[in-house]
């Protein structure tokens, strides 16, 4: 089954910060893959714009090296890379000054889609937006793409929104949360709203609780200084886990269109209850014999920033009142594994008696790696000896079910950049959504800062601090095992 690739319209995409880490790791290799798939028109142009002194030939060489290092597929086809590179250009531009803007303007074509990717520090967003308008290179249809972190609290997010809104309409602003570009994350919507099977059970009457886990094995070494100012709450929960929570909890939108979906997500965020400190566990990983502790990685022996967090969230609405959503994420955990598990309630009455035990159905959606879905169902244990029940998985790995097509799935950045060119904002965060997420997050952070809360220790490559297990244990529940 070959996937259908529909080429996008002709475009000029300018990447500010075009030689930076994100551009080299994700954006440019992603564009190269879209080029290989035939989705990027041969006339489309990618313009690297940065402060550093390079010419187009040097930029092309940087991109060639980046593709070789970071591209998963087709990376070594020199001829293809060569043809792709011909579509690349470079201009030296000063985001805060006037240098280079005339050159950029001269390079931009009329009558094609224009997209400007701000792969730079958020402090430059306002300057770039202003200069794009001042130099007349952003028409009404131009799009700007901005990355997280979109602020570090409500006040700074509001300020960024205001700075952008002075020069661009909300319909032109694409705020990236790369989790929304992941294939399985979008599949959450397909599973919920494409099947009649689950939706009638998707509420507090039938769901005991939901667990959302995003576990990573990497530590923060290398970016410790940056991370220490952020922590797991700002780095992962306020954005990625919040988006997963929204997609799992939201009401069915009337259409799969940007505002219908984003309106429903916003309602979930606004219905989140404040959390008291008994339902938040923060942690920091310890050193191993060969690897530093979180505090060593952060370069601050007294750091109170969390590399792990677990929370119990409650949503005050008719569908979910009384059903806890347990969220956890952390660095240096025992496996890289992200999953959402919907744990259903026990059957109301067991006709098989006490000895048959309790058997709850669990729908688990594995986001990465080994994307797929498992539904735990209860059956009779085979053989004589009465009615003994066991749980077995109805297991579907997307790789098995979809064959080669699963290998061809574009990664998050590829898909999101193509959506920018297509002008589809469904998988991007709206300004009010980001602000609502911060409005919920801020008091939680303020409260642990006011209490001078010190994160708990946890062993590197474990499941996180013991207190996180206790938090669920107190409520008669258990975390699912973190495994690949
Ligand atoms: C980023 C965070 O947004 O997401 C990182 O800043 C994290 O700390 C990364 O490692 C995880 O993304 P993924 O796609 O590897 O799950």
PDB file of N, CA and C and ligand atoms in Angstrom, residues 26 147-148 177-179 182 214-216 218-220 223 226-227 230 234-236 239-240 331 336 338 368 412-413, ligand 1:
ATOM      1  N   UNK A  26      16.259  18.977  12.837  1.00  0.00           N
ATOM      2  CA  UNK A  26      14.872  18.618  12.522  1.00  0.00           C
ATOM      3  C   UNK A  26      14.327  19.262  11.257  1.00  0.00           C
ATOM      4  N   UNK A 147       8.348  28.550  17.810  1.00  0.00           N
ATOM      5  CA  UNK A 147       8.641  27.331  18.557  1.00  0.00           C
ATOM      6  C   UNK A 147       8.351  27.519  20.026  1.00  0.00           C
ATOM      7  N   UNK A 148       8.269  26.445  20.753  1.00  0.00           N
ATOM      8  CA  UNK A 148       8.292  26.546  22.197  1.00  0.00           C
ATOM      9  C   UNK A 148       9.718  26.782  22.639  1.00  0.00           C
ATOM     10  N   UNK A 177       3.786  22.839  18.644  1.00  0.00           N
ATOM     11  CA  UNK A 177       4.042  21.875  19.716  1.00  0.00           C
ATOM     12  C   UNK A 177       4.282  20.585  18.949  1.00  0.00           C
ATOM     13  N   UNK A 178       5.537  20.130  18.886  1.00  0.00           N
ATOM     14  CA  UNK A 178       5.812  19.055  17.933  1.00  0.00           C
ATOM     15  C   UNK A 178       5.078  17.756  18.279  1.00  0.00           C
ATOM     16  N   UNK A 179       4.558  17.653  19.534  1.00  0.00           N
ATOM     17  CA  UNK A 179       3.790  16.441  19.862  1.00  0.00           C
ATOM     18  C   UNK A 179       2.536  16.330  19.001  1.00  0.00           C
ATOM     19  N   UNK A 182       2.985  14.362  15.801  1.00  0.00           N
ATOM     20  CA  UNK A 182       3.299  12.926  15.834  1.00  0.00           C
ATOM     21  C   UNK A 182       2.098  12.131  15.323  1.00  0.00           C
ATOM     22  N   UNK A 214       5.049  10.173  29.663  1.00  0.00           N
ATOM     23  CA  UNK A 214       6.070  10.446  28.645  1.00  0.00           C
ATOM     24  C   UNK A 214       7.416  10.273  29.341  1.00  0.00           C
ATOM     25  N   UNK A 215       8.004   9.103  29.175  1.00  0.00           N
ATOM     26  CA  UNK A 215       9.246   8.783  29.883  1.00  0.00           C
ATOM     27  C   UNK A 215      10.411   8.842  28.906  1.00  0.00           C
ATOM     28  N   UNK A 216      11.502   9.420  29.371  1.00  0.00           N
ATOM     29  CA  UNK A 216      12.702   9.511  28.532  1.00  0.00           C
ATOM     30  C   UNK A 216      13.879   8.895  29.275  1.00  0.00           C
ATOM     31  N   UNK A 218      17.047   9.855  28.356  1.00  0.00           N
ATOM     32  CA  UNK A 218      18.130  10.851  28.329  1.00  0.00           C
ATOM     33  C   UNK A 218      18.092  11.719  29.585  1.00  0.00           C
ATOM     34  N   UNK A 219      19.254  12.215  29.969  1.00  0.00           N
ATOM     35  CA  UNK A 219      19.305  13.177  31.064  1.00  0.00           C
ATOM     36  C   UNK A 219      19.292  14.578  30.461  1.00  0.00           C
ATOM     37  N   UNK A 220      19.714  15.556  31.268  1.00  0.00           N
ATOM     38  CA  UNK A 220      19.705  16.913  30.712  1.00  0.00           C
ATOM     39  C   UNK A 220      21.120  17.404  30.416  1.00  0.00           C
ATOM     40  N   UNK A 223      22.358  20.373  28.046  1.00  0.00           N
ATOM     41  CA  UNK A 223      21.466  21.552  28.065  1.00  0.00           C
ATOM     42  C   UNK A 223      21.014  21.853  29.488  1.00  0.00           C
ATOM     43  N   UNK A 226      20.105  25.521  30.537  1.00  0.00           N
ATOM     44  CA  UNK A 226      18.789  25.951  30.037  1.00  0.00           C
ATOM     45  C   UNK A 226      17.681  25.229  30.801  1.00  0.00           C
ATOM     46  N   UNK A 227      17.837  23.918  30.910  1.00  0.00           N
ATOM     47  CA  UNK A 227      16.763  23.108  31.488  1.00  0.00           C
ATOM     48  C   UNK A 227      16.479  23.514  32.934  1.00  0.00           C
ATOM     49  N   UNK A 230      13.887  25.788  33.619  1.00  0.00           N
ATOM     50  CA  UNK A 230      12.583  25.409  33.117  1.00  0.00           C
ATOM     51  C   UNK A 230      11.991  24.273  33.964  1.00  0.00           C
ATOM     52  N   UNK A 234       7.495  23.059  33.027  1.00  0.00           N
ATOM     53  CA  UNK A 234       7.461  24.021  31.909  1.00  0.00           C
ATOM     54  C   UNK A 234       7.886  23.355  30.600  1.00  0.00           C
ATOM     55  N   UNK A 235       8.842  22.458  30.684  1.00  0.00           N
ATOM     56  CA  UNK A 235       9.423  21.880  29.467  1.00  0.00           C
ATOM     57  C   UNK A 235       8.484  20.865  28.798  1.00  0.00           C
ATOM     58  N   UNK A 236       7.728  20.124  29.589  1.00  0.00           N
ATOM     59  CA  UNK A 236       6.934  19.025  29.022  1.00  0.00           C
ATOM     60  C   UNK A 236       5.440  19.101  29.357  1.00  0.00           C
ATOM     61  N   UNK A 239       2.990  22.033  27.891  1.00  0.00           N
ATOM     62  CA  UNK A 239       2.742  21.958  26.448  1.00  0.00           C
ATOM     63  C   UNK A 239       2.400  20.535  26.000  1.00  0.00           C
ATOM     64  N   UNK A 240       3.414  19.652  25.938  1.00  0.00           N
ATOM     65  CA  UNK A 240       3.175  18.345  25.320  1.00  0.00           C
ATOM     66  C   UNK A 240       2.129  17.501  26.067  1.00  0.00           C
ATOM     67  N   UNK A 331      13.110  12.632  33.023  1.00  0.00           N
ATOM     68  CA  UNK A 331      14.364  12.291  32.344  1.00  0.00           C
ATOM     69  C   UNK A 331      15.015  11.139  33.096  1.00  0.00           C
ATOM     70  N   UNK A 336      12.517   4.602  27.279  1.00  0.00           N
ATOM     71  CA  UNK A 336      11.879   5.677  26.510  1.00  0.00           C
ATOM     72  C   UNK A 336      10.534   5.129  26.078  1.00  0.00           C
ATOM     73  N   UNK A 338       6.292   6.370  25.718  1.00  0.00           N
ATOM     74  CA  UNK A 338       5.185   7.293  25.941  1.00  0.00           C
ATOM     75  C   UNK A 338       3.900   6.564  25.654  1.00  0.00           C
ATOM     76  N   UNK A 368       5.129   6.283  21.416  1.00  0.00           N
ATOM     77  CA  UNK A 368       6.469   6.033  20.917  1.00  0.00           C
ATOM     78  C   UNK A 368       7.264   5.256  21.942  1.00  0.00           C
ATOM     79  N   UNK A 412       7.247  14.444  13.022  1.00  0.00           N
ATOM     80  CA  UNK A 412       6.381  15.556  13.420  1.00  0.00           C
ATOM     81  C   UNK A 412       6.700  16.843  12.657  1.00  0.00           C
ATOM     82  N   UNK A 413       7.983  17.179  12.560  1.00  0.00           N
ATOM     83  CA  UNK A 413       8.338  18.456  11.926  1.00  0.00           C
ATOM     84  C   UNK A 413       7.986  18.473  10.445  1.00  0.00           C
TER      85      UNK A 413
HETATM   86  C1  LIG B   1      11.149  18.861  23.876  1.00  0.00           C
HETATM   87  C2  LIG B   1      11.714  19.046  25.260  1.00  0.00           C
HETATM   88  O1  LIG B   1      10.118  19.784  23.646  1.00  0.00           O
HETATM   89  O2  LIG B   1      10.643  17.534  23.754  1.00  0.00           O
HETATM   90  C3  LIG B   1      12.800  18.024  25.538  1.00  0.00           C
HETATM   91  O3  LIG B   1      12.250  20.365  25.381  1.00  0.00           O
HETATM   92  C4  LIG B   1      12.278  16.620  25.285  1.00  0.00           C
HETATM   93  O4  LIG B   1      13.266  18.125  26.879  1.00  0.00           O
HETATM   94  C5  LIG B   1      11.628  16.523  23.916  1.00  0.00           C
HETATM   95  O5  LIG B   1      13.383  15.728  25.374  1.00  0.00           O
HETATM   96  C6  LIG B   1      10.947  15.181  23.739  1.00  0.00           C
HETATM   97  O6  LIG B   1      10.513  15.035  22.412  1.00  0.00           O
HETATM   98  P1  LIG B   1      10.365  13.607  21.740  1.00  0.00           P
HETATM   99  O7  LIG B   1       9.810  13.901  20.385  1.00  0.00           O
HETATM  100  O8  LIG B   1      11.743  13.000  21.692  1.00  0.00           O
HETATM  101  O9  LIG B   1       9.447  12.804  22.605  1.00  0.00           O
END
